[in-house]
PDB file of C-alpha atoms in Angstrom:
ATOM      1  CA  MET A   1      65.474  12.642 114.882  1.00 41.00           C
ATOM      2  CA  ASN A   2      68.503  13.387 113.433  1.00 42.00           C
ATOM      3  CA  LEU A   3      70.069  10.410 112.216  1.00 40.00           C
ATOM      4  CA  THR A   4      73.695  12.336 111.307  1.00 42.00           C
ATOM      5  CA  ASN A   5      77.204  13.684 112.947  1.00 44.00           C
ATOM      6  CA  GLU A   6      76.273  17.007 111.036  1.00 45.00           C
ATOM      7  CA  ARG A   7      75.030  19.556 113.379  1.00 46.00           C
ATOM      8  CA  PRO A   8      72.384  22.281 112.145  1.00 47.00           C
ATOM      9  CA  GLN A   9      73.511  25.730 110.480  1.00 48.00           C
ATOM     10  CA  PRO A  10      72.579  28.931 111.812  1.00 46.00           C
ATOM     11  CA  THR A  11      70.179  31.047 109.973  1.00 48.00           C
ATOM     12  CA  GLY A  12      69.163  34.204 110.162  1.00 46.00           C
ATOM     13  CA  SER A  13      70.799  36.772 112.968  1.00 43.00           C
ATOM     14  CA  ASP A  14      72.745  33.663 114.111  1.00 44.00           C
ATOM     15  CA  ALA A  15      74.815  33.194 110.887  1.00 44.00           C
ATOM     16  CA  THR A  16      77.898  34.751 110.205  1.00 42.00           C
ATOM     17  CA  SER A  17      79.812  35.838 107.239  1.00 42.00           C
ATOM     18  CA  PRO A  18      83.711  34.284 107.289  1.00 42.00           C
ATOM     19  CA  ILE A  19      84.522  37.818 106.482  1.00 40.00           C
ATOM     20  CA  GLU A  20      82.754  39.796 108.809  1.00 43.00           C
ATOM     21  CA  ALA A  21      84.464  40.621 111.975  1.00 44.00           C
ATOM     22  CA  SER A  22      84.808  38.733 114.926  1.00 45.00           C
ATOM     23  CA  PRO A  23      82.692  40.266 118.360  1.00 47.00           C
ATOM     24  CA  GLY A  24      84.702  43.121 120.263  1.00 47.00           C
ATOM     25  CA  GLN A  25      86.798  43.719 116.646  1.00 48.00           C
ATOM     26  CA  ALA A  26      87.106  47.388 116.561  1.00 48.00           C
ATOM     27  CA  GLU A  27      86.967  48.496 112.445  1.00 52.00           C
ATOM     28  CA  ALA A  28      89.617  50.193 111.663  1.00 50.00           C
ATOM     29  CA  PRO A  29      89.588  53.999 110.994  1.00 49.00           C
ATOM     30  CA  LYS A  30      89.441  55.196 107.873  1.00 48.00           C
ATOM     31  CA  PRO A  31      92.049  57.724 107.108  1.00 43.00           C
ATOM     32  CA  ALA A  32      91.298  61.295 106.962  1.00 43.00           C
ATOM     33  CA  ARG A  33      90.372  63.355 103.201  1.00 43.00           C
ATOM     34  CA  PRO A  34      93.627  65.658 102.689  1.00 43.00           C
ATOM     35  CA  ARG A  35      92.302  69.408 101.984  1.00 50.00           C
ATOM     36  CA  TYR A  36      93.784  69.672  99.264  1.00 47.00           C
ATOM     37  CA  LEU A  37      94.349  66.137  96.480  1.00 46.00           C
ATOM     38  CA  PRO A  38      96.404  67.527  93.167  1.00 46.00           C
ATOM     39  CA  GLY A  39      93.986  67.308  90.405  1.00 48.00           C
ATOM     40  CA  ASP A  40      91.132  67.917  92.288  1.00 50.00           C
ATOM     41  CA  PRO A  41      88.509  70.497  90.339  1.00 50.00           C
ATOM     42  CA  GLU A  42      87.038  71.923  93.517  1.00 66.00           C
ATOM     43  CA  THR A  43      91.075  72.217  94.789  1.00 77.00           C
ATOM     44  CA  ARG A  44      91.586  73.975  91.483  1.00 82.00           C
ATOM     45  CA  GLU A  45      88.866  76.136  91.798  1.00 84.00           C
ATOM     46  CA  GLN A  46      89.290  77.005  95.631  1.00 87.00           C
ATOM     47  CA  LEU A  47      93.326  78.024  94.613  1.00 90.00           C
ATOM     48  CA  ALA A  48      92.042  79.903  91.881  1.00 90.00           C
ATOM     49  CA  ARG A  49      89.710  81.921  93.839  1.00 91.00           C
ATOM     50  CA  MET A  50      92.251  82.463  96.596  1.00 92.00           C
ATOM     51  CA  ILE A  51      94.871  83.795  93.639  1.00 94.00           C
ATOM     52  CA  ARG A  52      92.219  85.750  92.061  1.00 94.00           C
ATOM     53  CA  VAL A  53      91.305  87.319  95.742  1.00 94.00           C
ATOM     54  CA  ASN A  54      94.541  88.190  96.395  1.00 95.00           C
ATOM     55  CA  HIS A  55      95.541  89.930  93.524  1.00 95.00           C
ATOM     56  CA  ALA A  56      92.377  92.033  93.251  1.00 94.00           C
ATOM     57  CA  GLY A  57      93.205  92.668  96.946  1.00 92.00           C
ATOM     58  CA  GLU A  58      96.713  93.238  96.649  1.00 94.00           C
ATOM     59  CA  TYR A  59      95.908  95.565  93.162  1.00 95.00           C
ATOM     60  CA  GLY A  60      93.352  97.611  95.426  1.00 94.00           C
ATOM     61  CA  ALA A  61      95.594  98.147  98.408  1.00 94.00           C
ATOM     62  CA  LYS A  62      98.229  99.580  95.752  1.00 94.00           C
ATOM     63  CA  ARG A  63      95.460 101.935  94.829  1.00 96.00           C
ATOM     64  CA  ILE A  64      94.657 102.724  98.691  1.00 96.00           C
ATOM     65  CA  TYR A  65      97.831 104.430  98.845  1.00 96.00           C
ATOM     66  CA  GLU A  66      98.178 105.959  95.404  1.00 96.00           C
ATOM     67  CA  GLY A  67      95.157 107.786  96.558  1.00 96.00           C
ATOM     68  CA  GLN A  68      96.556 108.655  99.830  1.00 97.00           C
ATOM     69  CA  LEU A  69     100.274 109.621  98.021  1.00 96.00           C
ATOM     70  CA  ALA A  70      98.124 111.775  95.459  1.00 96.00           C
ATOM     71  CA  VAL A  71      96.554 114.167  98.615  1.00 96.00           C
ATOM     72  CA  LEU A  72      99.838 113.865 101.167  1.00 95.00           C
ATOM     73  CA  ARG A  73     103.148 113.417  98.838  1.00 93.00           C
ATOM     74  CA  ASN A  74     103.961 116.484 100.295  1.00 92.00           C
ATOM     75  CA  SER A  75     103.851 115.409 103.764  1.00 92.00           C
ATOM     76  CA  SER A  76     105.529 114.114 106.459  1.00 91.00           C
ATOM     77  CA  ALA A  77     103.830 110.916 105.699  1.00 93.00           C
ATOM     78  CA  ALA A  78     104.684 110.345 102.334  1.00 95.00           C
ATOM     79  CA  LYS A  79     107.475 108.683 102.519  1.00 94.00           C
ATOM     80  CA  THR A  80     106.598 105.851 104.430  1.00 95.00           C
ATOM     81  CA  ILE A  81     103.103 105.770 102.667  1.00 96.00           C
ATOM     82  CA  ARG A  82     105.417 105.380  99.580  1.00 95.00           C
ATOM     83  CA  HIS A  83     107.206 102.205 101.181  1.00 95.00           C
ATOM     84  CA  MET A  84     103.845 100.571 101.986  1.00 95.00           C
ATOM     85  CA  GLN A  85     103.004 101.304  98.385  1.00 94.00           C
ATOM     86  CA  GLU A  86     105.714  99.409  96.933  1.00 94.00           C
ATOM     87  CA  GLN A  87     105.566  96.664  98.563  1.00 95.00           C
ATOM     88  CA  GLU A  88     102.318  96.081  97.664  1.00 95.00           C
ATOM     89  CA  GLN A  89     103.275  96.707  94.223  1.00 95.00           C
ATOM     90  CA  GLU A  90     105.404  93.874  94.851  1.00 95.00           C
ATOM     91  CA  HIS A  91     102.442  92.014  96.158  1.00 96.00           C
ATOM     92  CA  LEU A  92     100.476  92.710  93.126  1.00 95.00           C
ATOM     93  CA  ASP A  93     103.505  91.698  90.812  1.00 96.00           C
ATOM     94  CA  THR A  94     103.630  88.186  92.449  1.00 96.00           C
ATOM     95  CA  PHE A  95      99.828  87.380  92.231  1.00 95.00           C
ATOM     96  CA  SER A  96     100.367  89.065  88.509  1.00 96.00           C
ATOM     97  CA  ARG A  97     102.377  86.244  87.417  1.00 96.00           C
ATOM     98  CA  LEU A  98     100.400  83.248  89.197  1.00 95.00           C
ATOM     99  CA  ILE A  99      97.517  84.605  87.586  1.00 94.00           C
ATOM    100  CA  VAL A 100      99.473  83.872  84.257  1.00 94.00           C
ATOM    101  CA  GLU A 101     101.256  80.975  85.763  1.00 93.00           C
ATOM    102  CA  ARG A 102      97.595  79.207  86.655  1.00 91.00           C
ATOM    103  CA  ARG A 103      95.439  80.437  84.373  1.00 92.00           C
ATOM    104  CA  VAL A 104      93.328  81.747  86.374  1.00 92.00           C
ATOM    105  CA  ARG A 105      90.435  84.454  85.625  1.00 91.00           C
ATOM    106  CA  PRO A 106      91.310  87.553  87.015  1.00 91.00           C
ATOM    107  CA  THR A 107      87.874  89.429  88.878  1.00 91.00           C
ATOM    108  CA  VAL A 108      85.484  91.371  86.263  1.00 91.00           C
ATOM    109  CA  LEU A 109      85.440  93.925  89.334  1.00 90.00           C
ATOM    110  CA  HIS A 110      88.731  94.961  88.417  1.00 89.00           C
ATOM    111  CA  PRO A 111      87.844  98.289  86.978  1.00 90.00           C
ATOM    112  CA  LEU A 112      85.907  99.112  90.387  1.00 89.00           C
ATOM    113  CA  TRP A 113      88.546  98.069  92.448  1.00 89.00           C
ATOM    114  CA  HIS A 114      90.736 100.738  90.556  1.00 93.00           C
ATOM    115  CA  VAL A 115      88.508 103.672  90.972  1.00 95.00           C
ATOM    116  CA  ALA A 116      87.215 102.326  94.720  1.00 94.00           C
ATOM    117  CA  GLY A 117      90.962 101.723  96.215  1.00 95.00           C
ATOM    118  CA  PHE A 118      92.194 105.342  95.105  1.00 96.00           C
ATOM    119  CA  ALA A 119      88.583 106.959  96.273  1.00 97.00           C
ATOM    120  CA  LEU A 120      89.162 105.400  99.721  1.00 96.00           C
ATOM    121  CA  GLY A 121      92.792 106.664  99.859  1.00 96.00           C
ATOM    122  CA  ALA A 122      92.968 109.752  98.503  1.00 97.00           C
ATOM    123  CA  ALA A 123      88.985 110.261 101.079  1.00 97.00           C
ATOM    124  CA  THR A 124      90.566 109.450 103.926  1.00 96.00           C
ATOM    125  CA  ALA A 125      94.252 111.339 103.339  1.00 96.00           C
ATOM    126  CA  LEU A 126      91.831 114.592 103.017  1.00 96.00           C
ATOM    127  CA  MET A 127      90.670 114.201 106.052  1.00 95.00           C
ATOM    128  CA  GLY A 128      94.622 113.999 107.736  1.00 94.00           C
ATOM    129  CA  GLN A 129      97.241 112.094 108.079  1.00 95.00           C
ATOM    130  CA  ARG A 130      95.579 110.530 111.435  1.00 96.00           C
ATOM    131  CA  ALA A 131      92.789 108.804 109.405  1.00 97.00           C
ATOM    132  CA  ALA A 132      94.718 108.278 106.124  1.00 96.00           C
ATOM    133  CA  MET A 133      96.720 105.896 108.878  1.00 97.00           C
ATOM    134  CA  ALA A 134      93.588 104.306 110.449  1.00 97.00           C
ATOM    135  CA  CYS A 135      92.301 103.155 106.867  1.00 97.00           C
ATOM    136  CA  THR A 136      96.012 101.328 106.749  1.00 96.00           C
ATOM    137  CA  VAL A 137      95.223  99.623 110.066  1.00 97.00           C
ATOM    138  CA  ALA A 138      91.976  98.660 108.795  1.00 96.00           C
ATOM    139  CA  VAL A 139      92.648  97.524 105.769  1.00 96.00           C
ATOM    140  CA  GLU A 140      95.823  95.777 107.144  1.00 94.00           C
ATOM    141  CA  GLU A 141      94.221  93.942 110.198  1.00 95.00           C
ATOM    142  CA  VAL A 142      91.851  92.143 107.744  1.00 95.00           C
ATOM    143  CA  ILE A 143      93.763  91.404 105.283  1.00 94.00           C
ATOM    144  CA  ASP A 144      96.062  89.718 108.146  1.00 94.00           C
ATOM    145  CA  GLU A 145      92.968  87.526 109.119  1.00 94.00           C
ATOM    146  CA  HIS A 146      92.681  86.698 105.494  1.00 94.00           C
ATOM    147  CA  TYR A 147      95.554  85.906 104.700  1.00 95.00           C
ATOM    148  CA  ALA A 148      96.037  83.676 108.296  1.00 94.00           C
ATOM    149  CA  GLN A 149      92.921  81.671 107.333  1.00 93.00           C
ATOM    150  CA  GLN A 150      94.437  80.876 103.608  1.00 93.00           C
ATOM    151  CA  ALA A 151      97.702  79.892 104.870  1.00 93.00           C
ATOM    152  CA  GLU A 152      95.779  76.983 107.379  1.00 91.00           C
ATOM    153  CA  GLN A 153      93.748  75.841 104.542  1.00 90.00           C
ATOM    154  CA  LEU A 154      96.896  75.251 102.298  1.00 90.00           C
ATOM    155  CA  GLY A 155      98.914  73.096 104.955  1.00 87.00           C
ATOM    156  CA  ASP A 156     101.006  71.679 103.454  1.00 86.00           C
ATOM    157  CA  THR A 157      99.896  71.123 100.030  1.00 85.00           C
ATOM    158  CA  GLU A 158     100.997  74.497  98.155  1.00 89.00           C
ATOM    159  CA  PRO A 159     104.745  75.453  99.973  1.00 91.00           C
ATOM    160  CA  GLU A 160     105.397  78.353  97.277  1.00 92.00           C
ATOM    161  CA  LEU A 161     101.700  79.654  97.343  1.00 93.00           C
ATOM    162  CA  LYS A 162     101.707  79.343 101.058  1.00 94.00           C
ATOM    163  CA  GLY A 163     105.705  80.841 101.593  1.00 94.00           C
ATOM    164  CA  PHE A 164     104.040  84.135  99.516  1.00 95.00           C
ATOM    165  CA  ILE A 165     101.070  84.557 101.479  1.00 95.00           C
ATOM    166  CA  GLU A 166     102.889  84.281 104.855  1.00 95.00           C
ATOM    167  CA  LYS A 167     105.855  86.648 103.436  1.00 95.00           C
ATOM    168  CA  PHE A 168     102.919  89.181 102.276  1.00 95.00           C
ATOM    169  CA  ARG A 169     101.165  88.611 106.043  1.00 95.00           C
ATOM    170  CA  ALA A 170     103.768  89.960 107.883  1.00 96.00           C
ATOM    171  CA  GLU A 171     104.456  92.845 105.743  1.00 95.00           C
ATOM    172  CA  GLU A 172     100.810  94.000 106.314  1.00 95.00           C
ATOM    173  CA  LEU A 173     101.121  93.739 109.505  1.00 95.00           C
ATOM    174  CA  GLU A 174     104.212  95.806 109.352  1.00 95.00           C
ATOM    175  CA  HIS A 175     101.854  98.659 107.652  1.00 96.00           C
ATOM    176  CA  ARG A 176      99.223  97.726 110.486  1.00 96.00           C
ATOM    177  CA  ASP A 177     101.778  98.455 112.993  1.00 96.00           C
ATOM    178  CA  ILE A 178     103.161 101.830 110.955  1.00 96.00           C
ATOM    179  CA  GLY A 179      99.589 103.321 111.297  1.00 95.00           C
ATOM    180  CA  LEU A 180      99.252 102.839 114.597  1.00 96.00           C
ATOM    181  CA  ALA A 181     102.701 104.445 115.466  1.00 96.00           C
ATOM    182  CA  HIS A 182     101.237 107.503 113.667  1.00 95.00           C
ATOM    183  CA  GLU A 183      98.815 107.400 115.897  1.00 95.00           C
ATOM    184  CA  ALA A 184      95.832 106.028 114.133  1.00 96.00           C
ATOM    185  CA  GLU A 185      93.975 105.628 116.611  1.00 96.00           C
ATOM    186  CA  GLN A 186      93.446 109.932 117.404  1.00 96.00           C
ATOM    187  CA  ALA A 187      91.960 109.798 113.944  1.00 95.00           C
ATOM    188  CA  PRO A 188      88.220 111.445 113.894  1.00 92.00           C
ATOM    189  CA  ALA A 189      85.836 109.002 114.865  1.00 94.00           C
ATOM    190  CA  TYR A 190      88.538 106.052 114.602  1.00 95.00           C
ATOM    191  CA  GLN A 191      86.185 103.091 115.901  1.00 95.00           C
ATOM    192  CA  VAL A 192      83.267 104.269 113.498  1.00 96.00           C
ATOM    193  CA  LEU A 193      85.898 104.969 110.232  1.00 96.00           C
ATOM    194  CA  THR A 194      87.929 101.667 110.441  1.00 96.00           C
ATOM    195  CA  GLY A 195      84.282  99.565 111.328  1.00 96.00           C
ATOM    196  CA  LEU A 196      82.982 100.820 107.744  1.00 96.00           C
ATOM    197  CA  ILE A 197      86.638 100.383 106.119  1.00 96.00           C
ATOM    198  CA  LYS A 198      86.560  96.762 107.699  1.00 96.00           C
ATOM    199  CA  ALA A 199      82.854  95.952 106.688  1.00 96.00           C
ATOM    200  CA  GLY A 200      84.054  97.417 103.093  1.00 93.00           C
ATOM    201  CA  SER A 201      86.957  95.256 102.633  1.00 93.00           C
ATOM    202  CA  ARG A 202      85.105  92.168 103.916  1.00 94.00           C
ATOM    203  CA  ALA A 203      82.941  92.590 101.583  1.00 94.00           C
ATOM    204  CA  ALA A 204      85.109  93.183  98.502  1.00 91.00           C
ATOM    205  CA  ILE A 205      86.856  90.139  99.601  1.00 90.00           C
ATOM    206  CA  TRP A 206      83.628  88.160  99.549  1.00 92.00           C
ATOM    207  CA  ALA A 207      82.659  89.787  95.953  1.00 91.00           C
ATOM    208  CA  ALA A 208      85.902  89.456  94.439  1.00 89.00           C
ATOM    209  CA  GLN A 209      86.293  85.234  95.474  1.00 84.00           C
ATOM    210  CA  ARG A 210      83.389  84.822  93.552  1.00 83.00           C
ATOM    211  CA  PHE A 211      83.083  87.292  90.083  1.00 88.00           C
TER     212      PHE A 211
END
């Protein structure tokens, strides 16, 4: 028999901690982690990959147009190809500067892009102006996808880099439209040719990000 006024204390599952939320009270949601955190090692590596692959891609694009000009320098398409090549050179110069400023290691596959880019440009030009333009369409469509993904990943964390990417993406789309306007779709085996070039371009992006 309990002879005192003291009430028995609950034990086990009936006990409630003073800091425990009351029944029905929702737990406060945890803030979402930003895509990029300043100084985060993972962030630095992701940004380095972006700059590395973009530098490699713009170098390869410049070499494609140089290969096309080597074959088509006296053709009616030469002025248009030269215009696109000059824009690719501007893109390359920007990422070359960022490579130095951000202390990013360039891809070790640089010598491969030097040869492969020129060879692709020259080979498609030898197939005719329409095939050269089909090459442009295929490459620029892949670059458009690539730059769109990067811009989305960056969000608002790297305004300068994102600004470059969005500007260059618009110019790559201009190149694609130029290719279509120059009857790229009438090139021999257009679907097969562009499919192979797109597959090769995506493989090159994958490799340049990592090596």
